[in-house]
Amino acid sequence: MAEQRVWSLLRAGGIDGLKFRRQHPVGPYVVDFACDPLRLVIEIDGGVHGRDDVALEDHYRQSGIEALGWTVLRFSNTVALEAPKRITDAIRDHFRRTKAPSLPAG
């Protein structure tokens, strides 16, 4: 449900015309959402991600993705469902901090 909520924000260029892909491969990993021009990954984490073993696996996975030159932004299901503006604000902030190509007109 939380991923569907985020997808409704991202799909069809919903954030400033940026194109995101859902369940997109990045190297050997499949990420929740990816924006190729920004080299940005959005991960939505449910409650199981609070477990130590899962958190450790997330850390290794995120390190691998970052080693490929991508930035990973992680958000909890709670943020996705109750404060989605935090996600859109973080994406826009990432864009401003990078030397990404110009945003599409829209």
Backbone as numpy.savetxt, mean C-alpha at the origin, in Angstrom:
# Nx Ny Nz CAx CAy CAz Cx Cy Cz
-12.95 -7.53 4.05 -13.76 -6.34 4.05 -12.90 -5.07 4.05
-11.84 -5.06 4.85 -10.96 -3.89 4.91 -10.25 -3.67 3.58
-9.77 -4.77 2.96 -9.11 -4.63 1.66 -10.09 -4.12 0.61
-11.33 -4.57 0.66 -12.33 -4.08 -0.29 -12.55 -2.58 -0.10
-12.56 -2.13 1.14 -12.74 -0.71 1.42 -11.59 0.10 0.81
-10.36 -0.37 1.00 -9.20 0.33 0.44 -9.24 0.29 -1.07
-9.60 -0.85 -1.64 -9.67 -0.95 -3.10 -10.68 0.04 -3.66
-11.76 0.26 -2.95 -12.76 1.23 -3.43 -12.17 2.64 -3.47
-11.18 2.92 -2.63 -10.50 4.23 -2.66 -9.48 4.31 -3.80
-8.80 3.20 -4.05 -7.66 3.20 -4.98 -8.03 2.93 -6.43
-9.05 2.12 -6.66 -9.32 1.67 -8.02 -9.68 2.84 -8.94
-9.40 2.61 -10.21 -9.73 3.57 -11.26 -9.15 4.95 -10.99
-7.94 4.99 -10.44 -7.28 6.27 -10.22 -7.95 7.13 -9.17
-8.58 6.51 -8.20 -9.36 7.22 -7.19 -8.59 8.22 -6.35
-7.28 8.06 -6.24 -6.46 9.03 -5.51 -5.62 9.77 -6.53
-6.06 10.94 -6.88 -5.32 11.84 -7.78 -4.92 11.19 -9.10
-5.69 10.24 -9.57 -5.41 9.60 -10.85 -4.33 8.54 -10.81
-3.80 8.24 -9.64 -2.75 7.22 -9.53 -3.34 5.84 -9.79
-2.63 5.05 -10.55 -3.08 3.70 -10.90 -2.47 2.69 -9.92
-3.33 2.01 -9.20 -2.92 0.94 -8.30 -3.40 -0.38 -8.87
-2.67 -1.43 -8.57 -3.07 -2.79 -8.92 -3.29 -3.56 -7.63
-4.26 -4.44 -7.68 -4.61 -5.26 -6.52 -3.97 -6.63 -6.66
-3.47 -7.19 -5.55 -2.81 -8.50 -5.55 -1.75 -8.56 -6.66
-0.82 -7.63 -6.58 0.17 -7.42 -7.63 1.51 -8.04 -7.23
2.17 -8.75 -8.17 3.49 -9.30 -7.85 4.56 -8.21 -7.80
5.37 -8.28 -6.76 6.57 -7.44 -6.63 7.69 -8.41 -6.30
8.53 -8.68 -7.29 9.53 -9.73 -7.11 8.80 -11.03 -6.81
9.26 -11.77 -5.80 8.62 -13.05 -5.47 7.39 -12.90 -4.56
7.02 -11.67 -4.25 5.93 -11.41 -3.32 4.67 -10.97 -4.06
3.52 -11.26 -3.49 2.26 -10.72 -3.99 1.76 -9.77 -2.91
1.62 -8.51 -3.27 1.25 -7.48 -2.30 -0.23 -7.13 -2.45
-0.78 -6.54 -1.40 -2.20 -6.18 -1.44 -2.47 -5.18 -2.55
-1.70 -4.08 -2.58 -1.88 -3.03 -3.58 -0.52 -2.46 -3.95
-0.34 -2.12 -5.22 0.93 -1.55 -5.67 0.68 -0.46 -6.71
1.47 0.59 -6.60 1.48 1.67 -7.60 2.87 1.67 -8.21
2.98 1.17 -9.45 4.28 1.05 -10.10 5.02 2.38 -10.25
4.38 3.46 -10.73 5.14 4.71 -10.90 5.73 5.25 -9.60
5.04 5.02 -8.49 5.54 5.48 -7.19 6.40 4.44 -6.50
6.41 3.21 -7.04 7.08 2.08 -6.39 6.63 2.01 -4.93
5.30 2.01 -4.79 4.67 2.06 -3.48 3.75 0.85 -3.29
3.91 0.20 -2.16 3.08 -0.94 -1.77 2.23 -0.53 -0.59
0.96 -0.89 -0.64 0.06 -0.70 0.48 -0.34 -2.08 0.98
-0.10 -2.35 2.26 -0.48 -3.61 2.87 -1.53 -3.33 3.94
-2.57 -4.15 3.96 -3.64 -4.05 4.95 -3.54 -5.28 5.84
-3.34 -5.05 7.13 -3.08 -6.14 8.06 -4.24 -6.37 9.02
-4.69 -7.61 9.06 -5.72 -8.01 10.02 -5.10 -8.33 11.37
-5.91 -8.75 12.29 -5.48 -9.02 13.66 -4.39 -10.05 13.79
-4.33 -11.03 12.89 -3.32 -12.07 12.96 -1.91 -11.49 12.83
-1.78 -10.33 12.23 -0.46 -9.71 12.04 0.14 -9.21 13.35
-0.65 -9.21 14.42 -0.13 -8.84 15.73 0.60 -9.99 16.42
0.43 -11.21 15.92 1.15 -12.35 16.49 2.63 -12.23 16.19
3.46 -12.62 17.13 4.91 -12.49 16.97 5.44 -13.20 15.73
4.99 -14.43 15.48 5.51 -15.18 14.34 5.10 -14.52 13.02
3.88 -14.02 12.95 3.41 -13.36 11.73 4.10 -12.01 11.56
4.28 -11.28 12.66 4.98 -9.99 12.60 6.41 -10.16 12.11
7.07 -11.23 12.56 8.44 -11.50 12.10 8.45 -11.81 10.61
7.52 -12.63 10.15 7.42 -12.93 8.72 7.13 -11.66 7.92
6.24 -10.79 8.43 5.95 -9.51 7.78 7.22 -8.66 7.66
8.02 -8.67 8.72 9.27 -7.89 8.71 10.21 -8.38 7.60
10.41 -9.70 7.52 11.28 -10.25 6.47 10.72 -9.96 5.08
9.44 -10.12 4.93 8.79 -9.86 3.64 8.93 -8.40 3.25
8.66 -7.50 4.19 8.79 -6.07 3.91 10.23 -5.71 3.57
11.19 -6.28 4.28 12.60 -6.02 3.97 12.94 -6.47 2.55
12.40 -7.60 2.14 12.63 -8.09 0.78 12.04 -7.17 -0.27
10.85 -6.68 -0.02 10.19 -5.75 -0.95 10.97 -4.44 -1.03
11.38 -3.94 0.12 12.15 -2.69 0.16 13.50 -2.85 -0.52
14.11 -4.03 -0.42 15.39 -4.28 -1.09 15.24 -4.21 -2.61
14.02 -4.37 -3.10 13.75 -4.25 -4.54 13.47 -2.80 -4.94
13.57 -1.87 -3.98 13.40 -0.45 -4.29 11.99 0.08 -4.08
11.16 -0.65 -3.39 9.79 -0.24 -3.13 9.66 0.29 -1.71
8.68 1.14 -1.48 8.30 1.60 -0.15 7.03 0.86 0.25
6.97 0.41 1.48 5.81 -0.32 1.98 5.14 0.51 3.06
3.86 0.77 2.88 3.04 1.41 3.91 2.05 0.38 4.41
2.06 0.15 5.73 1.19 -0.84 6.35 0.11 -0.14 7.16
-1.10 -0.68 7.06 -2.23 -0.15 7.81 -3.03 -1.32 8.37
-3.60 -1.12 9.52 -4.44 -2.14 10.13 -5.82 -2.14 9.47
-6.53 -3.23 9.65 -7.92 -3.29 9.20 -8.73 -2.16 9.82
-8.46 -1.86 11.09 -9.19 -0.80 11.79 -9.02 0.54 11.10
-7.79 0.88 10.72 -7.55 2.14 10.01 -8.28 2.13 8.67
-8.19 1.01 7.96 -8.83 0.91 6.65 -10.34 1.13 6.75
-10.93 0.62 7.81 -12.39 0.72 7.94 -12.86 1.99 8.63
-12.08 2.49 9.58 -12.55 3.62 10.38 -11.89 4.95 10.07
-10.71 4.92 9.46 -9.99 6.17 9.17 -9.28 6.08 7.82
-10.01 5.79 6.74 -9.36 5.60 5.44 -8.62 6.85 4.94
-8.99 8.02 5.44 -8.29 9.25 5.04 -6.82 9.19 5.43
-6.49 8.46 6.48 -5.08 8.30 6.85 -4.30 7.60 5.74
-4.96 6.69 5.04 -4.30 5.98 3.94 -4.11 6.92 2.76
-5.15 7.63 2.37 -5.02 8.55 1.24 -4.00 9.65 1.56
-4.00 10.16 2.78 -3.02 11.19 3.17 -1.60 10.64 3.10
-1.39 9.40 3.53 -0.05 8.80 3.50 0.42 8.60 2.06
-0.48 8.22 1.17 -0.11 8.05 -0.24 0.29 9.40 -0.84
-0.49 10.42 -0.58 -0.17 11.76 -1.10 1.14 12.27 -0.51
1.38 12.01 0.77 2.62 12.43 1.41 3.80 11.70 0.77
3.65 10.42 0.51 4.73 9.66 -0.14 5.02 10.25 -1.51
3.99 10.58 -2.26 4.19 11.17 -3.57 4.98 12.47 -3.47
4.62 13.32 -2.52 5.31 14.61 -2.35 6.77 14.43 -1.97
7.09 13.37 -1.25 8.46 13.15 -0.79 9.34 12.45 -1.81
8.76 11.94 -2.87 9.54 11.21 -3.88 9.72 12.08 -5.12
10.54 11.60 -5.99 10.73 12.27 -7.28 9.91 11.53 -8.32
8.67 11.25 -7.96 7.78 10.52 -8.85 7.38 11.40 -10.01
6.95 10.79 -11.12 6.46 11.58 -12.24 5.23 12.39 -11.82
4.91 13.40 -12.57 3.76 14.25 -12.27 2.50 13.42 -12.18
1.62 13.84 -11.29 0.32 13.19 -11.19 -0.47 13.45 -12.46
-1.22 12.47 -12.91 -2.06 12.68 -14.08 -3.09 13.78 -13.80
-3.45 14.51 -14.84 -4.48 15.53 -14.69 -5.79 14.85 -14.37
-6.58 15.48 -13.57 -7.83 14.82 -13.24 -8.62 15.64 -12.38
